[in-house]
Amino acid sequence: MGKNVLLAQSGGPTAVINSSIVGAFEAAKRSGKVDRIYSAVGGILGVINEELIDLTAIPTEKIQALRFTPSSGLFSCRHVLPEDMNDEEYKRIFEVFEAYDIGYFFYNGGNDSMDTAYKLDKYAKMHGIDVKVNGIPKTIDNDLFGTDHCPGFGSAAKYINVTLQECAHDTFSYPNSKTVIIMETMGRNAGWLAASSCLAQYNGNQVADLIYLPETTFDLDSFLGDISDKLSKQTMVFAVVSEGVRGADGKPYFSSSKNTQDKFGHQQLGGLAAVLADEVKKNIIKRVKTVNPDISQRCASHVMSLTDYEESYLAGAASFEFAANGISGVMSAFERLSDDPYKIDIKPLTLDKCANAEKMIPRDWINENGNNVNEKFKAYALPLIQGEVAIRYKNGLPDYFVLDKNNIEKKVLKDFIK
Amino acid sequence: MGKNVLLAQSGGPTAVINSSIVGAFEAAKRSGKVDRIYSAVGGILGVINEELIDLTAIPTEKIQALRFTPSSGLFSCRHVLPEDMNDEEYKRIFEVFEAYDIGYFFYNGGNDSMDTAYKLDKYAKMHGIDVKVNGIPKTIDNDLFGTDHCPGFGSAAKYINVTLQECAHDTFSYPNSKTVIIMETMGRNAGWLAASSCLAQYNGNQVADLIYLPETTFDLDSFLGDISDKLSKQTMVFAVVSEGVRGADGKPYFSSSKNTQDKFGHQQLGGLAAVLADEVKKNIIKRVKTVNPDISQRCASHVMSLTDYEESYLAGAASFEFAANGISGVMSAFERLSDDPYKIDIKPLTLDKCANAEKMIPRDWINENGNNVNEKFKAYALPLIQGEVAIRYKNGLPDYFVLDKNNIEKKVLKDFIK
């Protein structure tokens, strides 16, 4: 078995994705079983292109700063490995693994990244190569199958709730102005982020009067009816919509660029709040405000959830520990033991069980009308936003860390041209 | 002279406006010169409608929470007092003052609010009424005349920079995807907020490649030229635009609802980033992201500037101290003594000098091309975002305070019907 570790990240960033990487890094270091710990620049593409950086050469203080830095600190990519296991790409990847004496590869990402880790583990096993490959989950969308929740979700949820709560204070400060506020959250197929907004409170009451999720059917007339109905009883109405809400045909209700799809066949979403605000202005009331935290909801490390930050670290550490115990082809999955007191366990889940599968909000956590969530959802979400992380500031701004891409080593001389 | 104090807020909220109120409240309390300290619900309209709450009856712990609560905690309004000093409204206001034995009235707001304070002081002096009326400045726009800077600006600037810095980490995590990011900030006539974005850094470099301000002329072709030019030399381009940028005709380049104006004759702005993003997509590159912190930039108390938080408190306290020393008709103004070490003094500025006057960014703090700011601006802005405030959290979210409007007293029996 190789003596070295290789870490990489892919997919969309989160506030705590680097906490997972530092968790894996420090667990490997502590173990005394490994020599070098490398990172690939830009996910699996960084492996293919042989852009590796020796993290063991970086001062401890910088690694500490990496832990609270948002977004993929090792740089990310969106790349799908070929279905054909005989493809040259696999040969190339394992050639790089060999050149760097890699015995452990950890891939930190969402559904698509778990698919990559699954394929690499399969290839290694098929060819009798002793490289342990495990996945470290992350996604603000919280839609990975087989885990109670995903690292990154709690911090995104906290940011959304803090933002919504502050917007409520802003809006209620004009007590006599009837106003509709529409907040849009990310969430392609699953509504976890939109649903999480149920936690924000103003004066002891839930801020979000209405929450619309991809798990139920979105209908413009019902939406406008809901707004009118609330507005007949109260001065302010707060509606939160998931960008991925779907019509009766099961297709996204709105896509800002309906003809463009990303490499994975996903439609580009976003901009729904503005569209709905126009409808409310046209049909009900002129005073409508939109709040779209956009990419901030996935990278706001300045207001991370301490629970999320620590669990992400532990998920990273566990992925190494599983590998050190000979377990390969698994993702670190959270199992919830109890809500109150909140307690979880981290278990290995075989990657074939989670790759490309999506987890939706159970229907019985959503109210009957499909326009809000209930106490079951709240009991689930509340523990995940607990605690604050005092990150380091410098000159009034977070002292985030950026990896120096000039430190790339070159061992495999020939370039890979596919 | 009356024994009691009346506090009120008006105009758009800030993250630290309540810190000013608590500053005035505690200075009055400490002085031993006053009996009751009231707040009016919803600014001067709360006085006219006789909706007063006795703040002295509120537990200290709640007042402490009020201090870190965003947005006008006493509730706000937008109301202009009549130019005709014989109008019934003035009589009514002073009738309420008399009924509550008010000897001190402090109005916490922006340009329009200083105008209200100015008129009330003038009325009192005209009629020989011994009520001291002072203004406590606040505005994230930082455009009040006669003060080095305004309470609220530093925190908004900090939020904008933290957000921009985090978005930079998010964007740079895909190192090979050419991307244009357009961030929009508030700022109707003056570009202070957009300009403040010059402080955000990624890997030691300024994030904002381009900054467009109302102080210079905005031209779409030049804007697109600037973007193209930067994009020919680098992978990511960050442009920050003030919502109030103006064309060669001096009119706002973009208004989302060109035909609607607020009570003060201001045009409703906002949405410029999306419009410019469309132009960039049409003419240059498809991968464009927008960031619009919208109302969050004025109410994000969770990431306040400690400097701003403390200065706001002192501005409030000073307004009482001026009044206690017999000075009426002034605003607490900041005078900067030095940038480094940063040092200010708080002085009384007569309200006729600041009411309705606007302060723009000096032309020599902006670069020659008018598409960024220079070191002079940075030296000005940097001290204002320094320090962090550890606010209190409860159940994972800020433990903000809401004033109970059920505690309103009624002393003047007859209603005021104009």
Coordinates of C-alpha atoms in Angstrom, one line a residue, chain B residues 9-391:
Chain B
Q9 CA -36.3 57.0 14.6
S10 CA -37.1 57.5 10.9
G11 CA -36.0 56.6 7.4
G12 CA -34.3 53.4 6.3
P13 CA -32.9 51.1 8.9
T14 CA -29.2 50.3 9.7
A15 CA -27.5 47.6 11.7
V16 CA -26.5 50.1 14.4
I17 CA -29.4 52.6 14.6
N18 CA -30.5 51.0 17.9
S19 CA -27.0 51.3 19.3
S20 CA -27.5 55.1 18.9
I21 CA -30.8 55.0 20.7
V22 CA -29.4 53.0 23.6
G23 CA -26.5 55.5 23.7
A24 CA -28.9 58.4 24.1
F25 CA -31.1 56.4 26.5
E26 CA -28.2 55.4 28.8
A27 CA -26.6 58.9 28.7
A28 CA -30.0 60.4 29.8
K29 CA -30.3 57.8 32.5
R30 CA -26.8 58.3 33.8
S31 CA -27.2 62.0 33.9
G32 CA -29.8 61.9 36.7
K33 CA -31.5 64.9 35.1
V34 CA -34.4 63.1 33.6
D35 CA -37.3 61.1 34.9
R36 CA -39.0 59.1 32.1
I37 CA -37.5 58.2 28.7
Y38 CA -40.1 57.5 26.1
S39 CA -39.9 56.3 22.5
A40 CA -42.4 57.2 19.8
V41 CA -43.7 54.2 17.7
G42 CA -42.8 54.9 14.1
G43 CA -40.9 58.2 14.2
I44 CA -42.7 61.6 14.2
L45 CA -45.9 59.9 13.2
G46 CA -45.8 58.1 16.5
V47 CA -45.7 61.5 18.2
I48 CA -48.5 62.9 16.2
N49 CA -50.6 59.8 16.8
E50 CA -49.5 59.7 20.4
E51 CA -48.1 56.2 20.4
L52 CA -45.5 56.5 23.1
I53 CA -43.8 53.7 25.0
D54 CA -42.0 54.1 28.3
L55 CA -38.5 52.7 27.8
T56 CA -37.5 53.1 31.4
A57 CA -40.0 50.3 32.2
I58 CA -38.1 47.8 30.1
P59 CA -35.6 45.5 31.8
T60 CA -31.9 46.3 31.3
E61 CA -31.3 42.9 29.6
K62 CA -33.8 43.8 26.9
I63 CA -32.3 47.2 26.4
Q64 CA -28.9 45.5 25.9
A65 CA -30.5 43.2 23.3
L66 CA -32.1 46.3 21.6
R67 CA -28.6 47.7 21.2
F68 CA -27.5 44.8 18.8
T69 CA -30.9 44.4 17.1
P70 CA -30.9 45.6 13.5
S71 CA -33.3 48.0 11.9
S72 CA -35.3 50.7 13.6
G73 CA -36.2 49.1 16.9
L74 CA -38.5 52.0 17.8
F75 CA -40.2 51.6 14.4
S76 CA -39.8 54.0 11.5
C77 CA -41.7 56.2 9.2
R78 CA -41.2 58.4 6.2
H79 CA -43.0 61.6 6.9
V80 CA -42.1 65.2 5.9
L81 CA -43.2 68.0 8.2
P82 CA -45.0 70.8 6.5
E83 CA -43.0 73.9 5.3
D84 CA -45.8 76.1 6.8
M85 CA -44.7 76.5 10.4
N86 CA -48.3 77.4 11.3
D87 CA -49.6 74.0 10.3
E88 CA -51.6 72.1 12.9
E89 CA -49.1 69.3 12.9
Y90 CA -46.6 71.4 14.8
K91 CA -49.2 72.3 17.4
R92 CA -50.1 68.7 17.8
I93 CA -46.5 67.6 18.2
F94 CA -45.9 70.1 20.9
E95 CA -49.2 69.3 22.6
V96 CA -48.0 65.7 23.0
F97 CA -44.6 67.0 24.2
E98 CA -46.3 69.0 26.8
A99 CA -48.6 66.2 27.9
Y100 CA -45.6 63.9 28.5
D101 CA -43.5 66.6 30.0
I102 CA -40.9 66.2 27.2
G103 CA -37.8 68.4 27.6
Y104 CA -35.6 66.6 25.1
F105 CA -36.5 65.2 21.8
F106 CA -33.9 63.2 19.8
Y107 CA -34.5 62.2 16.2
N108 CA -32.4 59.4 14.8
G109 CA -32.3 59.3 11.0
G110 CA -30.9 60.4 7.7
N111 CA -31.2 63.6 5.6
D112 CA -34.9 63.8 5.8
S113 CA -35.0 63.2 9.5
M114 CA -32.4 65.9 10.1
D115 CA -34.9 68.2 8.3
T116 CA -37.6 67.2 10.7
A117 CA -35.4 67.8 13.7
Y118 CA -34.4 71.2 12.2
K119 CA -38.0 72.3 11.8
L120 CA -39.0 71.2 15.3
D121 CA -36.1 73.0 16.9
K122 CA -37.0 76.1 14.8
Y123 CA -40.7 75.9 16.0
A124 CA -39.7 75.5 19.6
K125 CA -37.4 78.5 19.4
M126 CA -40.0 80.6 17.5
H127 CA -42.5 79.9 20.3
G128 CA -40.1 80.1 23.2
I129 CA -40.8 76.5 24.1
D130 CA -38.1 74.9 26.2
V131 CA -37.7 71.6 24.4
K132 CA -34.2 70.7 23.2
V133 CA -34.3 69.0 19.8
N134 CA -31.2 67.3 18.4
G135 CA -30.5 64.9 15.6
I136 CA -28.6 61.6 15.7
P137 CA -27.3 60.7 12.3
K138 CA -27.6 57.4 10.7
T139 CA -27.5 56.2 7.1
I140 CA -25.7 53.4 5.4
D141 CA -25.5 55.7 2.4
N142 CA -22.9 57.8 4.3
D143 CA -24.1 61.0 2.5
L144 CA -24.9 63.3 5.4
F145 CA -23.2 66.6 5.0
G146 CA -20.9 67.9 7.7
T147 CA -19.8 64.7 9.3
D148 CA -16.7 62.6 8.4
H149 CA -18.9 59.6 8.1
C150 CA -22.3 58.3 9.3
P151 CA -23.3 55.7 11.8
G152 CA -24.5 52.7 9.9
F153 CA -22.1 53.0 7.0
G154 CA -19.2 51.1 8.6
S155 CA -21.4 48.0 9.3
A156 CA -23.0 48.1 5.8
A157 CA -19.5 48.4 4.3
K158 CA -18.3 45.5 6.4
Y159 CA -21.2 43.3 5.3
I160 CA -20.6 44.2 1.6
N161 CA -16.9 43.4 1.9
V162 CA -17.4 40.1 3.8
T163 CA -20.0 39.1 1.2
L164 CA -17.8 40.1 -1.7
Q165 CA -14.8 38.3 -0.2
E166 CA -16.8 35.1 0.3
C167 CA -18.2 35.3 -3.2
A168 CA -14.6 35.7 -4.5
H169 CA -13.7 32.4 -2.7
D170 CA -16.7 30.8 -4.2
T171 CA -15.9 32.0 -7.7
F172 CA -12.2 31.3 -7.7
S173 CA -12.9 27.8 -6.6
Y174 CA -13.5 26.9 -10.2
P175 CA -10.1 28.2 -11.4
N176 CA -10.6 27.6 -15.1
S177 CA -14.1 29.0 -15.7
K178 CA -14.0 32.5 -17.1
T179 CA -16.7 34.4 -15.1
V180 CA -18.0 37.9 -14.6
I181 CA -19.5 38.8 -11.3
I182 CA -21.6 41.9 -10.9
M183 CA -22.4 43.1 -7.4
E184 CA -25.0 45.8 -6.8
T185 CA -25.0 48.0 -3.7
M186 CA -27.4 50.6 -2.4
G187 CA -26.6 54.3 -2.7
R188 CA -29.0 56.7 -4.4
N189 CA -26.9 59.7 -5.2
A190 CA -23.6 59.0 -3.5
G191 CA -21.4 56.0 -4.1
W192 CA -19.9 55.4 -0.7
L193 CA -21.2 51.9 -0.3
A194 CA -20.1 50.7 -3.8
A195 CA -16.8 52.4 -3.2
S196 CA -16.3 50.7 0.1
S197 CA -16.2 47.3 -1.7
C198 CA -12.5 48.2 -2.5
L199 CA -11.5 46.7 0.8
A200 CA -12.4 43.0 0.1
Q201 CA -9.3 40.9 -0.7
Y202 CA -8.7 37.5 -2.3
N203 CA -5.1 36.2 -1.9
G204 CA -3.9 39.7 -1.0
N205 CA -5.4 41.4 -4.0
Q206 CA -8.4 43.7 -4.2
V207 CA -11.4 41.7 -5.4
A208 CA -13.3 44.6 -7.1
D209 CA -11.7 45.1 -10.5
L210 CA -14.2 47.8 -11.4
I211 CA -16.3 50.0 -9.3
Y212 CA -19.0 52.3 -10.8
L213 CA -20.3 55.3 -8.8
P214 CA -23.0 58.0 -9.2
E215 CA -20.2 60.5 -8.8
T216 CA -19.0 59.8 -12.3
T217 CA -20.8 59.3 -15.6
F218 CA -22.0 55.7 -16.4
D219 CA -21.9 54.6 -20.0
L220 CA -22.8 51.1 -21.0
D221 CA -20.3 50.9 -23.8
S222 CA -17.5 51.9 -21.5
F223 CA -18.7 49.4 -19.0
L224 CA -18.7 46.6 -21.5
G225 CA -15.3 47.8 -22.8
D226 CA -13.9 47.7 -19.2
I227 CA -15.2 44.1 -18.7
S228 CA -13.8 42.9 -22.0
D229 CA -10.5 44.5 -21.3
K230 CA -10.1 42.9 -17.9
L231 CA -11.4 39.6 -19.2
S232 CA -8.6 39.5 -21.8
K233 CA -6.0 39.5 -19.0
Q234 CA -7.6 37.5 -16.3
T235 CA -10.1 34.7 -15.7
M236 CA -12.5 36.4 -13.3
V237 CA -13.8 39.9 -13.4
F238 CA -15.6 41.5 -10.4
A239 CA -17.5 44.6 -11.0
V240 CA -19.4 46.5 -8.3
V241 CA -22.1 49.0 -9.3
S242 CA -23.9 51.5 -7.2
E243 CA -27.7 51.3 -7.9
G244 CA -27.6 55.1 -8.4
V245 CA -25.1 55.3 -11.3
R246 CA -26.0 58.1 -13.7
G247 CA -25.9 58.6 -17.4
A248 CA -24.5 61.7 -19.1
D249 CA -27.9 63.4 -18.6
G250 CA -27.4 63.1 -14.8
K251 CA -30.4 60.8 -14.5
P252 CA -30.2 57.4 -12.9
Y253 CA -29.1 54.9 -15.6
F254 CA -31.6 52.4 -14.4
S255 CA -34.8 52.4 -12.3
S256 CA -36.9 49.3 -11.9
S257 CA -40.0 51.3 -11.8
K258 CA -39.3 54.6 -13.6
N259 CA -42.7 56.0 -12.9
T260 CA -42.9 55.5 -9.2
Q261 CA -41.4 57.9 -6.8
D262 CA -41.5 57.8 -3.0
K263 CA -43.0 60.6 -0.8
F264 CA -39.7 62.5 -1.0
G265 CA -39.6 62.4 -4.8
H266 CA -36.9 59.8 -4.8
Q267 CA -37.0 57.2 -7.6
Q268 CA -37.2 53.6 -6.6
L269 CA -33.9 52.0 -7.7
G270 CA -32.5 48.5 -7.6
G271 CA -32.1 45.7 -10.1
L272 CA -29.3 47.3 -12.1
A273 CA -26.9 44.3 -11.7
A274 CA -29.4 42.0 -13.4
V275 CA -29.8 44.4 -16.3
L276 CA -26.0 44.8 -16.7
A277 CA -25.6 41.0 -16.4
D278 CA -27.9 40.6 -19.4
E279 CA -25.8 43.0 -21.4
V280 CA -22.6 41.2 -20.6
K281 CA -24.2 37.8 -21.5
K282 CA -25.5 39.3 -24.8
N283 CA -22.2 40.9 -25.7
I284 CA -19.3 39.2 -24.0
I285 CA -19.6 36.0 -22.1
K286 CA -22.4 33.7 -20.9
R287 CA -21.0 32.9 -17.4
V288 CA -22.2 36.0 -15.4
K289 CA -23.3 35.9 -11.8
T290 CA -25.0 38.7 -9.9
V291 CA -24.8 39.4 -6.2
N292 CA -27.4 41.8 -4.7
P293 CA -27.2 42.0 -0.9
D294 CA -30.3 44.2 -1.1
I295 CA -31.9 45.0 2.2
S296 CA -29.4 42.7 4.0
Q297 CA -26.7 45.3 3.6
R298 CA -28.6 47.7 5.9
C299 CA -29.7 45.2 8.6
A300 CA -26.9 42.6 9.0
S301 CA -26.3 43.1 12.7
H302 CA -24.7 39.7 12.9
V303 CA -21.6 41.1 11.2
M304 CA -21.5 44.7 12.5
S305 CA -18.3 46.7 12.6
L306 CA -17.4 47.2 16.2
T307 CA -16.1 50.7 15.4
D308 CA -19.5 51.6 13.9
Y309 CA -21.3 50.0 16.8
E310 CA -19.4 52.0 19.4
E311 CA -19.4 55.3 17.5
S312 CA -23.2 55.0 16.9
Y313 CA -23.6 54.6 20.7
L314 CA -21.4 57.6 21.3
A315 CA -23.3 59.7 18.7
G316 CA -26.5 59.0 20.6
A317 CA -25.0 59.7 23.9
A318 CA -23.5 63.0 22.6
S319 CA -26.9 64.2 21.4
F320 CA -28.2 64.0 25.0
E321 CA -25.0 65.6 26.4
F322 CA -25.3 68.5 24.0
A323 CA -28.9 69.0 25.0
A324 CA -28.1 68.7 28.7
N325 CA -25.6 71.5 28.2
G326 CA -28.3 73.7 26.7
I327 CA -27.4 73.1 23.0
S328 CA -30.4 72.5 20.7
G329 CA -30.8 72.2 17.0
V330 CA -27.6 70.2 16.4
M331 CA -26.6 66.9 14.9
S332 CA -23.8 64.8 16.5
A333 CA -21.1 65.0 13.8
F334 CA -17.9 63.1 13.5
E335 CA -14.6 64.9 12.9
R336 CA -11.7 62.7 11.9
L337 CA -8.5 63.7 13.7
S338 CA -6.3 61.0 12.1
D339 CA -6.5 57.8 9.9
D340 CA -3.7 55.9 11.5
P341 CA -4.1 55.6 14.4
Y342 CA -7.7 56.2 13.8
K343 CA -9.1 58.9 16.0
I344 CA -12.4 61.0 15.9
D345 CA -14.1 63.7 17.9
I346 CA -17.8 64.2 18.1
K347 CA -19.0 67.8 17.7
P348 CA -22.4 69.5 17.5
L349 CA -23.2 70.7 14.0
T350 CA -26.2 73.0 13.5
L351 CA -29.0 71.2 11.8
D352 CA -29.5 73.9 9.1
K353 CA -26.1 73.0 7.8
C354 CA -26.8 69.3 7.2
A355 CA -30.5 69.0 6.7
N356 CA -31.2 67.9 3.1
A357 CA -27.6 68.5 2.0
E358 CA -25.7 65.5 0.5
K359 CA -22.1 64.6 0.6
M360 CA -20.4 63.0 -2.4
I361 CA -17.1 61.1 -2.7
P362 CA -14.4 63.7 -3.6
R363 CA -13.4 63.3 -7.3
D364 CA -9.7 62.8 -6.3
W365 CA -10.5 59.7 -4.3
I366 CA -11.7 58.1 -7.6
N367 CA -9.3 56.9 -10.3
E368 CA -8.9 58.8 -13.5
N369 CA -11.1 56.5 -15.6
G370 CA -13.9 56.8 -13.0
N371 CA -14.1 53.0 -12.7
N372 CA -12.5 52.4 -9.3
V373 CA -11.3 54.2 -6.2
N374 CA -7.8 54.9 -5.1
E375 CA -5.7 54.7 -1.9
K376 CA -7.2 57.9 -0.5
F377 CA -10.6 56.3 -0.4
K378 CA -9.1 53.1 1.2
A379 CA -7.4 55.1 3.9
Y380 CA -10.7 56.7 4.7
A381 CA -12.8 53.5 4.7
L382 CA -10.5 51.0 6.3
P383 CA -10.8 52.2 9.9
L384 CA -14.6 52.2 9.7
I385 CA -15.0 48.4 9.3
Q386 CA -12.6 47.4 12.1
G387 CA -13.6 45.1 14.9
E388 CA -16.3 42.5 15.4
V389 CA -19.3 42.5 17.8
A390 CA -20.1 39.2 19.6
I391 CA -23.9 39.5 19.6

